[in-house]
Amino acid sequence: MKNLILIAPPAAGKGTISSYLVENMGYQHISTGDILRNVAKEDSERGHFVSGLMKEGKFIGDDIILPLFKEELLKIKNQSFILDGFPRTIVQADYLTDLFQEIGIDDYVVIQLEIDSSLLLKRATGRRVCTSCKATYNVYFDGFKPKVENVCDQCGGDLIQREDDTEETFKNRYEVYRSETEPLIAYYEAKGKLKKVNANVTEEEILENVKRCLND
Ligand code: ADP
């Protein structure tokens, strides 16, 4: 199976697609957002620094994220993996290109999720995440609401809103995406690695299209 890099604006559904591929197709998932949320919980100078930046919707510096990312990738490099949230800048993409070359990875596809920007604010502010199993829900969309308010359908854990899913922080994250991450689309198009998937349709249709890209 091809390795996958997902590029999409915040709250476009990268996590949902990743969970499906992990549960049904045996992929390993590297989410730099999850890695950094764990760092942000540390009661240390680094933890407080990372937590502050994430709350504002700003990127964490490469001095912190690059070694953390490399460590995770090296752990799973012999299995099929999904990169969710990395790379997010051209500098990170160049770093990844070099790292792939160093460890001999060439079989990957980059999927850009195309989504109507007017949907994103509701997806972000309505998102709720299980504190124990990380399943995600959305209080605004039928089919994504938990059966019981604030309780996880899967494990009974508490659902919370991420600190960066407020309207103000979402708007910052979206701006940063447009300026820093969108240039990656042309970068991977030039390498012949890019595929586009329409993410305005049902979850089933999105997953079908993603699977098609992985099998091409
Ligand atoms: P989303 O997919 O909704 O944008 P993530 O959970 O992937 O959210 O990321 C949350 C936050 O973690 C980002 O807003 C940013 O502060 C930080 N982050 C994640 N990945 C990176 C990265 N590759 N480089 C720098 N910061 C990152």
PDB file of C-alpha atoms and ligand atoms in Angstrom:
ATOM      1  CA  MET A   1       0.000   0.000   0.000  1.00  0.00           C
ATOM      2  CA  LYS A   2       1.178   3.490  -0.843  1.00  0.00           C
ATOM      3  CA  ASN A   3       2.208   5.835   1.936  1.00  0.00           C
ATOM      4  CA  LEU A   4      -0.028   8.878   2.211  1.00  0.00           C
ATOM      5  CA  ILE A   5       0.536  12.540   2.954  1.00  0.00           C
ATOM      6  CA  LEU A   6      -2.657  14.496   3.629  1.00  0.00           C
ATOM      7  CA  ILE A   7      -2.825  18.204   2.900  1.00  0.00           C
ATOM      8  CA  ALA A   8      -5.945  20.091   3.880  1.00  0.00           C
ATOM      9  CA  PRO A   9      -7.072  23.160   5.782  1.00  0.00           C
ATOM     10  CA  PRO A  10      -7.751  22.781   9.511  1.00  0.00           C
ATOM     11  CA  ALA A  11     -10.840  20.712  10.369  1.00  0.00           C
ATOM     12  CA  ALA A  12     -11.278  19.423   6.791  1.00  0.00           C
ATOM     13  CA  GLY A  13     -11.406  15.781   7.909  1.00  0.00           C
ATOM     14  CA  LYS A  14      -7.820  14.517   7.887  1.00  0.00           C
ATOM     15  CA  GLY A  15      -8.344  12.822  11.247  1.00  0.00           C
ATOM     16  CA  THR A  16     -11.513  10.998  10.148  1.00  0.00           C
ATOM     17  CA  ILE A  17      -9.861   9.659   7.001  1.00  0.00           C
ATOM     18  CA  SER A  18      -6.800   8.617   8.991  1.00  0.00           C
ATOM     19  CA  SER A  19      -8.865   6.711  11.578  1.00  0.00           C
ATOM     20  CA  TYR A  20     -10.619   4.805   8.802  1.00  0.00           C
ATOM     21  CA  LEU A  21      -7.356   3.808   7.117  1.00  0.00           C
ATOM     22  CA  VAL A  22      -5.832   2.768  10.440  1.00  0.00           C
ATOM     23  CA  GLU A  23      -8.821   0.639  11.453  1.00  0.00           C
ATOM     24  CA  ASN A  24      -9.613  -0.894   8.066  1.00  0.00           C
ATOM     25  CA  MET A  25      -6.411  -0.971   6.072  1.00  0.00           C
ATOM     26  CA  GLY A  26      -3.679  -1.387   8.651  1.00  0.00           C
ATOM     27  CA  TYR A  27      -2.031   2.002   8.181  1.00  0.00           C
ATOM     28  CA  GLN A  28       0.128   3.641  10.831  1.00  0.00           C
ATOM     29  CA  HIS A  29      -0.836   7.235  11.574  1.00  0.00           C
ATOM     30  CA  ILE A  30       1.520  10.079  12.429  1.00  0.00           C
ATOM     31  CA  SER A  31      -0.359  13.181  13.530  1.00  0.00           C
ATOM     32  CA  THR A  32       1.966  16.026  14.451  1.00  0.00           C
ATOM     33  CA  GLY A  33      -1.024  17.744  16.102  1.00  0.00           C
ATOM     34  CA  ASP A  34      -1.417  14.748  18.461  1.00  0.00           C
ATOM     35  CA  ILE A  35       2.332  14.584  19.104  1.00  0.00           C
ATOM     36  CA  LEU A  36       2.361  18.276  20.005  1.00  0.00           C
ATOM     37  CA  ARG A  37      -0.795  18.052  22.152  1.00  0.00           C
ATOM     38  CA  ASN A  38       1.078  15.459  24.237  1.00  0.00           C
ATOM     39  CA  VAL A  39       4.093  17.756  24.521  1.00  0.00           C
ATOM     40  CA  ALA A  40       1.738  20.607  25.505  1.00  0.00           C
ATOM     41  CA  LYS A  41       0.562  18.570  28.509  1.00  0.00           C
ATOM     42  CA  GLU A  42       4.105  18.436  29.971  1.00  0.00           C
ATOM     43  CA  ASP A  43       4.586  20.617  33.011  1.00  0.00           C
ATOM     44  CA  SER A  44       7.860  21.989  31.641  1.00  0.00           C
ATOM     45  CA  GLU A  45       9.101  25.093  29.888  1.00  0.00           C
ATOM     46  CA  ARG A  46       8.782  23.302  26.549  1.00  0.00           C
ATOM     47  CA  GLY A  47       5.233  22.136  27.379  1.00  0.00           C
ATOM     48  CA  HIS A  48       4.051  25.623  28.305  1.00  0.00           C
ATOM     49  CA  PHE A  49       5.691  27.131  25.247  1.00  0.00           C
ATOM     50  CA  VAL A  50       4.065  24.634  22.852  1.00  0.00           C
ATOM     51  CA  SER A  51       0.680  24.916  24.550  1.00  0.00           C
ATOM     52  CA  GLY A  52       0.758  28.735  24.229  1.00  0.00           C
ATOM     53  CA  LEU A  53       1.533  28.629  20.499  1.00  0.00           C
ATOM     54  CA  MET A  54      -1.147  26.005  19.796  1.00  0.00           C
ATOM     55  CA  LYS A  55      -3.807  28.020  21.623  1.00  0.00           C
ATOM     56  CA  GLU A  56      -3.051  30.921  19.288  1.00  0.00           C
ATOM     57  CA  GLY A  57      -3.123  28.723  16.193  1.00  0.00           C
ATOM     58  CA  LYS A  58       0.562  29.332  15.434  1.00  0.00           C
ATOM     59  CA  PHE A  59       3.053  26.775  14.156  1.00  0.00           C
ATOM     60  CA  ILE A  60       5.580  25.227  16.490  1.00  0.00           C
ATOM     61  CA  GLY A  61       9.197  25.899  15.467  1.00  0.00           C
ATOM     62  CA  ASP A  62      11.139  23.378  13.407  1.00  0.00           C
ATOM     63  CA  ASP A  63      13.718  22.979  16.193  1.00  0.00           C
ATOM     64  CA  ILE A  64      10.967  21.232  18.202  1.00  0.00           C
ATOM     65  CA  ILE A  65       8.834  19.508  15.566  1.00  0.00           C
ATOM     66  CA  LEU A  66      11.501  18.099  13.212  1.00  0.00           C
ATOM     67  CA  PRO A  67      13.243  15.781  15.722  1.00  0.00           C
ATOM     68  CA  LEU A  68       9.895  14.653  17.174  1.00  0.00           C
ATOM     69  CA  PHE A  69       8.571  13.867  13.720  1.00  0.00           C
ATOM     70  CA  LYS A  70      11.724  12.052  12.611  1.00  0.00           C
ATOM     71  CA  GLU A  71      11.655   9.847  15.704  1.00  0.00           C
ATOM     72  CA  GLU A  72       8.050   8.780  14.962  1.00  0.00           C
ATOM     73  CA  LEU A  73       8.721   8.139  11.282  1.00  0.00           C
ATOM     74  CA  LEU A  74      11.777   6.005  11.990  1.00  0.00           C
ATOM     75  CA  LYS A  75       9.713   3.832  14.350  1.00  0.00           C
ATOM     76  CA  ILE A  76       7.257   2.844  11.615  1.00  0.00           C
ATOM     77  CA  LYS A  77       9.099   3.380   8.336  1.00  0.00           C
ATOM     78  CA  ASN A  78       8.730  -0.246   7.257  1.00  0.00           C
ATOM     79  CA  GLN A  79       4.915  -0.141   7.442  1.00  0.00           C
ATOM     80  CA  SER A  80       2.448   1.871   5.354  1.00  0.00           C
ATOM     81  CA  PHE A  81       1.862   5.228   6.978  1.00  0.00           C
ATOM     82  CA  ILE A  82      -0.241   8.385   6.829  1.00  0.00           C
ATOM     83  CA  LEU A  83       1.299  11.766   7.549  1.00  0.00           C
ATOM     84  CA  ASP A  84      -1.389  14.049   8.961  1.00  0.00           C
ATOM     85  CA  GLY A  85      -0.160  17.560   9.682  1.00  0.00           C
ATOM     86  CA  PHE A  86       3.357  17.153   8.312  1.00  0.00           C
ATOM     87  CA  PRO A  87       4.774  18.770   6.256  1.00  0.00           C
ATOM     88  CA  ARG A  88       3.091  22.135   6.791  1.00  0.00           C
ATOM     89  CA  THR A  89       5.698  24.418   5.204  1.00  0.00           C
ATOM     90  CA  ILE A  90       8.059  24.271   2.241  1.00  0.00           C
ATOM     91  CA  VAL A  91      11.002  24.000   4.658  1.00  0.00           C
ATOM     92  CA  GLN A  92       9.363  20.932   6.261  1.00  0.00           C
ATOM     93  CA  ALA A  93       8.617  19.461   2.813  1.00  0.00           C
ATOM     94  CA  ASP A  94      12.280  19.813   1.795  1.00  0.00           C
ATOM     95  CA  TYR A  95      13.282  18.173   5.073  1.00  0.00           C
ATOM     96  CA  LEU A  96      10.885  15.297   4.377  1.00  0.00           C
ATOM     97  CA  THR A  97      12.121  14.858   0.811  1.00  0.00           C
ATOM     98  CA  ASP A  98      15.681  14.492   2.143  1.00  0.00           C
ATOM     99  CA  LEU A  99      14.592  12.159   4.937  1.00  0.00           C
ATOM    100  CA  PHE A 100      12.648   9.938   2.487  1.00  0.00           C
ATOM    101  CA  GLN A 101      15.731   9.764   0.283  1.00  0.00           C
ATOM    102  CA  GLU A 102      17.941   8.893   3.243  1.00  0.00           C
ATOM    103  CA  ILE A 103      15.719   6.020   4.356  1.00  0.00           C
ATOM    104  CA  GLY A 104      14.660   4.877   0.884  1.00  0.00           C
ATOM    105  CA  ILE A 105      10.974   5.824   0.701  1.00  0.00           C
ATOM    106  CA  ASP A 106       9.595   6.705  -2.714  1.00  0.00           C
ATOM    107  CA  ASP A 107       6.175   5.084  -2.833  1.00  0.00           C
ATOM    108  CA  TYR A 108       3.838   7.802  -1.616  1.00  0.00           C
ATOM    109  CA  VAL A 109       0.924   9.902  -2.759  1.00  0.00           C
ATOM    110  CA  VAL A 110      -0.060  13.354  -1.556  1.00  0.00           C
ATOM    111  CA  ILE A 111      -3.791  13.926  -1.301  1.00  0.00           C
ATOM    112  CA  GLN A 112      -5.141  17.442  -1.177  1.00  0.00           C
ATOM    113  CA  LEU A 113      -8.632  17.588   0.300  1.00  0.00           C
ATOM    114  CA  GLU A 114     -10.597  20.285  -1.485  1.00  0.00           C
ATOM    115  CA  ILE A 115     -13.296  21.776   0.657  1.00  0.00           C
ATOM    116  CA  ASP A 116     -15.597  24.758   0.613  1.00  0.00           C
ATOM    117  CA  SER A 117     -14.092  27.197   3.125  1.00  0.00           C
ATOM    118  CA  SER A 118     -17.537  28.237   4.394  1.00  0.00           C
ATOM    119  CA  LEU A 119     -17.971  24.729   5.881  1.00  0.00           C
ATOM    120  CA  LEU A 120     -14.752  24.769   7.842  1.00  0.00           C
ATOM    121  CA  LEU A 121     -15.645  27.145  10.665  1.00  0.00           C
ATOM    122  CA  LYS A 122     -18.613  24.951  11.672  1.00  0.00           C
ATOM    123  CA  ARG A 123     -16.503  21.814  11.383  1.00  0.00           C
ATOM    124  CA  ALA A 124     -13.916  23.328  13.727  1.00  0.00           C
ATOM    125  CA  THR A 125     -16.166  24.977  16.309  1.00  0.00           C
ATOM    126  CA  GLY A 126     -18.564  21.999  16.361  1.00  0.00           C
ATOM    127  CA  ARG A 127     -15.808  19.415  16.754  1.00  0.00           C
ATOM    128  CA  ARG A 128     -15.688  17.455  20.009  1.00  0.00           C
ATOM    129  CA  VAL A 129     -12.926  14.975  20.832  1.00  0.00           C
ATOM    130  CA  CYS A 130     -13.000  12.048  23.240  1.00  0.00           C
ATOM    131  CA  THR A 131     -10.485  12.589  26.045  1.00  0.00           C
ATOM    132  CA  SER A 132      -9.805   8.887  26.292  1.00  0.00           C
ATOM    133  CA  CYS A 133      -9.980   7.247  22.824  1.00  0.00           C
ATOM    134  CA  LYS A 134      -9.610  10.414  20.640  1.00  0.00           C
ATOM    135  CA  ALA A 135     -12.727   9.619  18.542  1.00  0.00           C
ATOM    136  CA  THR A 136     -14.122  12.810  17.008  1.00  0.00           C
ATOM    137  CA  TYR A 137     -17.702  14.060  16.718  1.00  0.00           C
ATOM    138  CA  ASN A 138     -19.397  17.178  15.470  1.00  0.00           C
ATOM    139  CA  VAL A 139     -22.376  18.736  17.219  1.00  0.00           C
ATOM    140  CA  TYR A 140     -23.544  20.560  14.066  1.00  0.00           C
ATOM    141  CA  PHE A 141     -23.679  17.678  11.575  1.00  0.00           C
ATOM    142  CA  ASP A 142     -26.153  14.783  11.568  1.00  0.00           C
ATOM    143  CA  GLY A 143     -24.348  11.472  11.536  1.00  0.00           C
ATOM    144  CA  PHE A 144     -21.451  13.008  13.476  1.00  0.00           C
ATOM    145  CA  LYS A 145     -23.296  13.929  16.688  1.00  0.00           C
ATOM    146  CA  PRO A 146     -22.709  11.750  19.754  1.00  0.00           C
ATOM    147  CA  LYS A 147     -25.797   9.781  20.829  1.00  0.00           C
ATOM    148  CA  VAL A 148     -25.588  11.290  24.311  1.00  0.00           C
ATOM    149  CA  GLU A 149     -24.362  14.867  24.657  1.00  0.00           C
ATOM    150  CA  ASN A 150     -20.681  15.058  25.662  1.00  0.00           C
ATOM    151  CA  VAL A 151     -20.288  11.271  25.965  1.00  0.00           C
ATOM    152  CA  CYS A 152     -18.255   9.143  23.542  1.00  0.00           C
ATOM    153  CA  ASP A 153     -20.375   6.505  21.711  1.00  0.00           C
ATOM    154  CA  GLN A 154     -17.366   4.206  21.451  1.00  0.00           C
ATOM    155  CA  CYS A 155     -15.908   4.168  24.951  1.00  0.00           C
ATOM    156  CA  GLY A 156     -18.131   6.295  27.189  1.00  0.00           C
ATOM    157  CA  GLY A 157     -15.314   8.847  27.718  1.00  0.00           C
ATOM    158  CA  ASP A 158     -15.878  12.605  28.117  1.00  0.00           C
ATOM    159  CA  LEU A 159     -16.007  14.747  24.986  1.00  0.00           C
ATOM    160  CA  ILE A 160     -14.244  18.085  25.020  1.00  0.00           C
ATOM    161  CA  GLN A 161     -13.685  20.960  22.635  1.00  0.00           C
ATOM    162  CA  ARG A 162     -10.025  21.472  21.663  1.00  0.00           C
ATOM    163  CA  GLU A 163      -8.630  24.790  22.882  1.00  0.00           C
ATOM    164  CA  ASP A 164      -7.737  25.757  19.309  1.00  0.00           C
ATOM    165  CA  ASP A 165     -11.219  25.054  17.919  1.00  0.00           C
ATOM    166  CA  THR A 166     -12.591  28.452  18.953  1.00  0.00           C
ATOM    167  CA  GLU A 167     -13.705  30.824  16.193  1.00  0.00           C
ATOM    168  CA  GLU A 168     -10.808  33.234  16.712  1.00  0.00           C
ATOM    169  CA  THR A 169      -8.064  30.592  16.744  1.00  0.00           C
ATOM    170  CA  PHE A 170      -9.624  28.763  13.828  1.00  0.00           C
ATOM    171  CA  LYS A 171      -9.421  31.965  11.757  1.00  0.00           C
ATOM    172  CA  ASN A 172      -5.698  32.285  12.561  1.00  0.00           C
ATOM    173  CA  ARG A 173      -5.070  28.631  11.704  1.00  0.00           C
ATOM    174  CA  TYR A 174      -6.863  29.050   8.396  1.00  0.00           C
ATOM    175  CA  GLU A 175      -4.812  32.145   7.491  1.00  0.00           C
ATOM    176  CA  VAL A 176      -1.592  30.330   8.371  1.00  0.00           C
ATOM    177  CA  TYR A 177      -2.720  27.380   6.241  1.00  0.00           C
ATOM    178  CA  ARG A 178      -3.339  29.656   3.239  1.00  0.00           C
ATOM    179  CA  SER A 179       0.034  31.352   3.479  1.00  0.00           C
ATOM    180  CA  GLU A 180       2.345  28.562   4.709  1.00  0.00           C
ATOM    181  CA  THR A 181       0.804  25.216   3.718  1.00  0.00           C
ATOM    182  CA  GLU A 182      -1.024  25.828   0.439  1.00  0.00           C
ATOM    183  CA  PRO A 183       2.267  26.327  -1.456  1.00  0.00           C
ATOM    184  CA  LEU A 184       2.892  22.603  -0.865  1.00  0.00           C
ATOM    185  CA  ILE A 185       0.228  21.817  -3.443  1.00  0.00           C
ATOM    186  CA  ALA A 186       2.381  23.219  -6.263  1.00  0.00           C
ATOM    187  CA  TYR A 187       5.478  21.632  -4.688  1.00  0.00           C
ATOM    188  CA  TYR A 188       4.021  18.109  -4.847  1.00  0.00           C
ATOM    189  CA  GLU A 189       2.296  18.719  -8.184  1.00  0.00           C
ATOM    190  CA  ALA A 190       5.746  19.468  -9.640  1.00  0.00           C
ATOM    191  CA  LYS A 191       6.994  16.133  -8.269  1.00  0.00           C
ATOM    192  CA  GLY A 192       4.029  14.324  -9.897  1.00  0.00           C
ATOM    193  CA  LYS A 193       2.817  13.120  -6.481  1.00  0.00           C
ATOM    194  CA  LEU A 194      -0.371  15.173  -6.039  1.00  0.00           C
ATOM    195  CA  LYS A 195      -3.987  13.945  -6.218  1.00  0.00           C
ATOM    196  CA  LYS A 196      -7.046  16.020  -5.392  1.00  0.00           C
ATOM    197  CA  VAL A 197     -10.091  14.674  -3.570  1.00  0.00           C
ATOM    198  CA  ASN A 198     -13.350  16.582  -3.220  1.00  0.00           C
ATOM    199  CA  ALA A 199     -14.166  16.694   0.490  1.00  0.00           C
ATOM    200  CA  ASN A 200     -17.555  18.431   0.191  1.00  0.00           C
ATOM    201  CA  VAL A 201     -19.381  15.107  -0.280  1.00  0.00           C
ATOM    202  CA  THR A 202     -20.371  12.270   2.090  1.00  0.00           C
ATOM    203  CA  GLU A 203     -17.783  10.490   4.184  1.00  0.00           C
ATOM    204  CA  GLU A 204     -18.306   7.262   2.182  1.00  0.00           C
ATOM    205  CA  GLU A 205     -17.618   9.029  -1.125  1.00  0.00           C
ATOM    206  CA  ILE A 206     -14.525  10.737   0.256  1.00  0.00           C
ATOM    207  CA  LEU A 207     -13.160   7.408   1.504  1.00  0.00           C
ATOM    208  CA  GLU A 208     -13.863   5.715  -1.848  1.00  0.00           C
ATOM    209  CA  ASN A 209     -11.912   8.417  -3.655  1.00  0.00           C
ATOM    210  CA  VAL A 210      -9.043   8.273  -1.178  1.00  0.00           C
ATOM    211  CA  LYS A 211      -8.820   4.478  -1.604  1.00  0.00           C
ATOM    212  CA  ARG A 212      -8.779   4.889  -5.380  1.00  0.00           C
ATOM    213  CA  CYS A 213      -5.810   7.269  -5.100  1.00  0.00           C
ATOM    214  CA  LEU A 214      -3.967   4.766  -2.884  1.00  0.00           C
ATOM    215  CA  ASN A 215      -4.470   1.960  -5.405  1.00  0.00           C
ATOM    216  CA  ASP A 216      -3.641   3.881  -8.602  1.00  0.00           C
TER     217      ASP A 216
HETATM  218  P1  ADP B   1      -5.749  20.556  12.207  1.00  0.00           P
HETATM  219  O1  ADP B   1      -5.552  19.322  11.400  1.00  0.00           O
HETATM  220  O2  ADP B   1      -7.150  20.732  12.649  1.00  0.00           O
HETATM  221  O3  ADP B   1      -5.146  21.769  11.565  1.00  0.00           O
HETATM  222  P2  ADP B   1      -3.692  19.571  14.001  1.00  0.00           P
HETATM  223  O4  ADP B   1      -4.177  18.762  15.134  1.00  0.00           O
HETATM  224  O5  ADP B   1      -3.046  18.887  12.856  1.00  0.00           O
HETATM  225  O6  ADP B   1      -4.928  20.436  13.558  1.00  0.00           O
HETATM  226  O7  ADP B   1      -2.641  20.657  14.535  1.00  0.00           O
HETATM  227  C1  ADP B   1      -2.910  21.472  15.642  1.00  0.00           C
HETATM  228  C2  ADP B   1      -1.780  22.490  15.858  1.00  0.00           C
HETATM  229  O8  ADP B   1      -0.530  21.797  16.096  1.00  0.00           O
HETATM  230  C3  ADP B   1      -1.452  23.434  14.710  1.00  0.00           C
HETATM  231  O9  ADP B   1      -2.337  24.535  14.660  1.00  0.00           O
HETATM  232  C4  ADP B   1      -0.023  23.850  15.091  1.00  0.00           C
HETATM  233  O10 ADP B   1      -0.031  24.762  16.178  1.00  0.00           O
HETATM  234  C5  ADP B   1       0.581  22.563  15.596  1.00  0.00           C
HETATM  235  N1  ADP B   1       1.240  21.770  14.505  1.00  0.00           N
HETATM  236  C6  ADP B   1       0.797  20.591  14.002  1.00  0.00           C
HETATM  237  N2  ADP B   1       1.618  20.141  13.033  1.00  0.00           N
HETATM  238  C7  ADP B   1       2.625  21.050  12.920  1.00  0.00           C
HETATM  239  C8  ADP B   1       3.777  21.167  12.091  1.00  0.00           C
HETATM  240  N3  ADP B   1       4.052  20.253  11.142  1.00  0.00           N
HETATM  241  N4  ADP B   1       4.576  22.234  12.241  1.00  0.00           N
HETATM  242  C9  ADP B   1       4.306  23.162  13.167  1.00  0.00           C
HETATM  243  N5  ADP B   1       3.236  23.138  13.986  1.00  0.00           N
HETATM  244  C10 ADP B   1       2.383  22.102  13.870  1.00  0.00           C
END
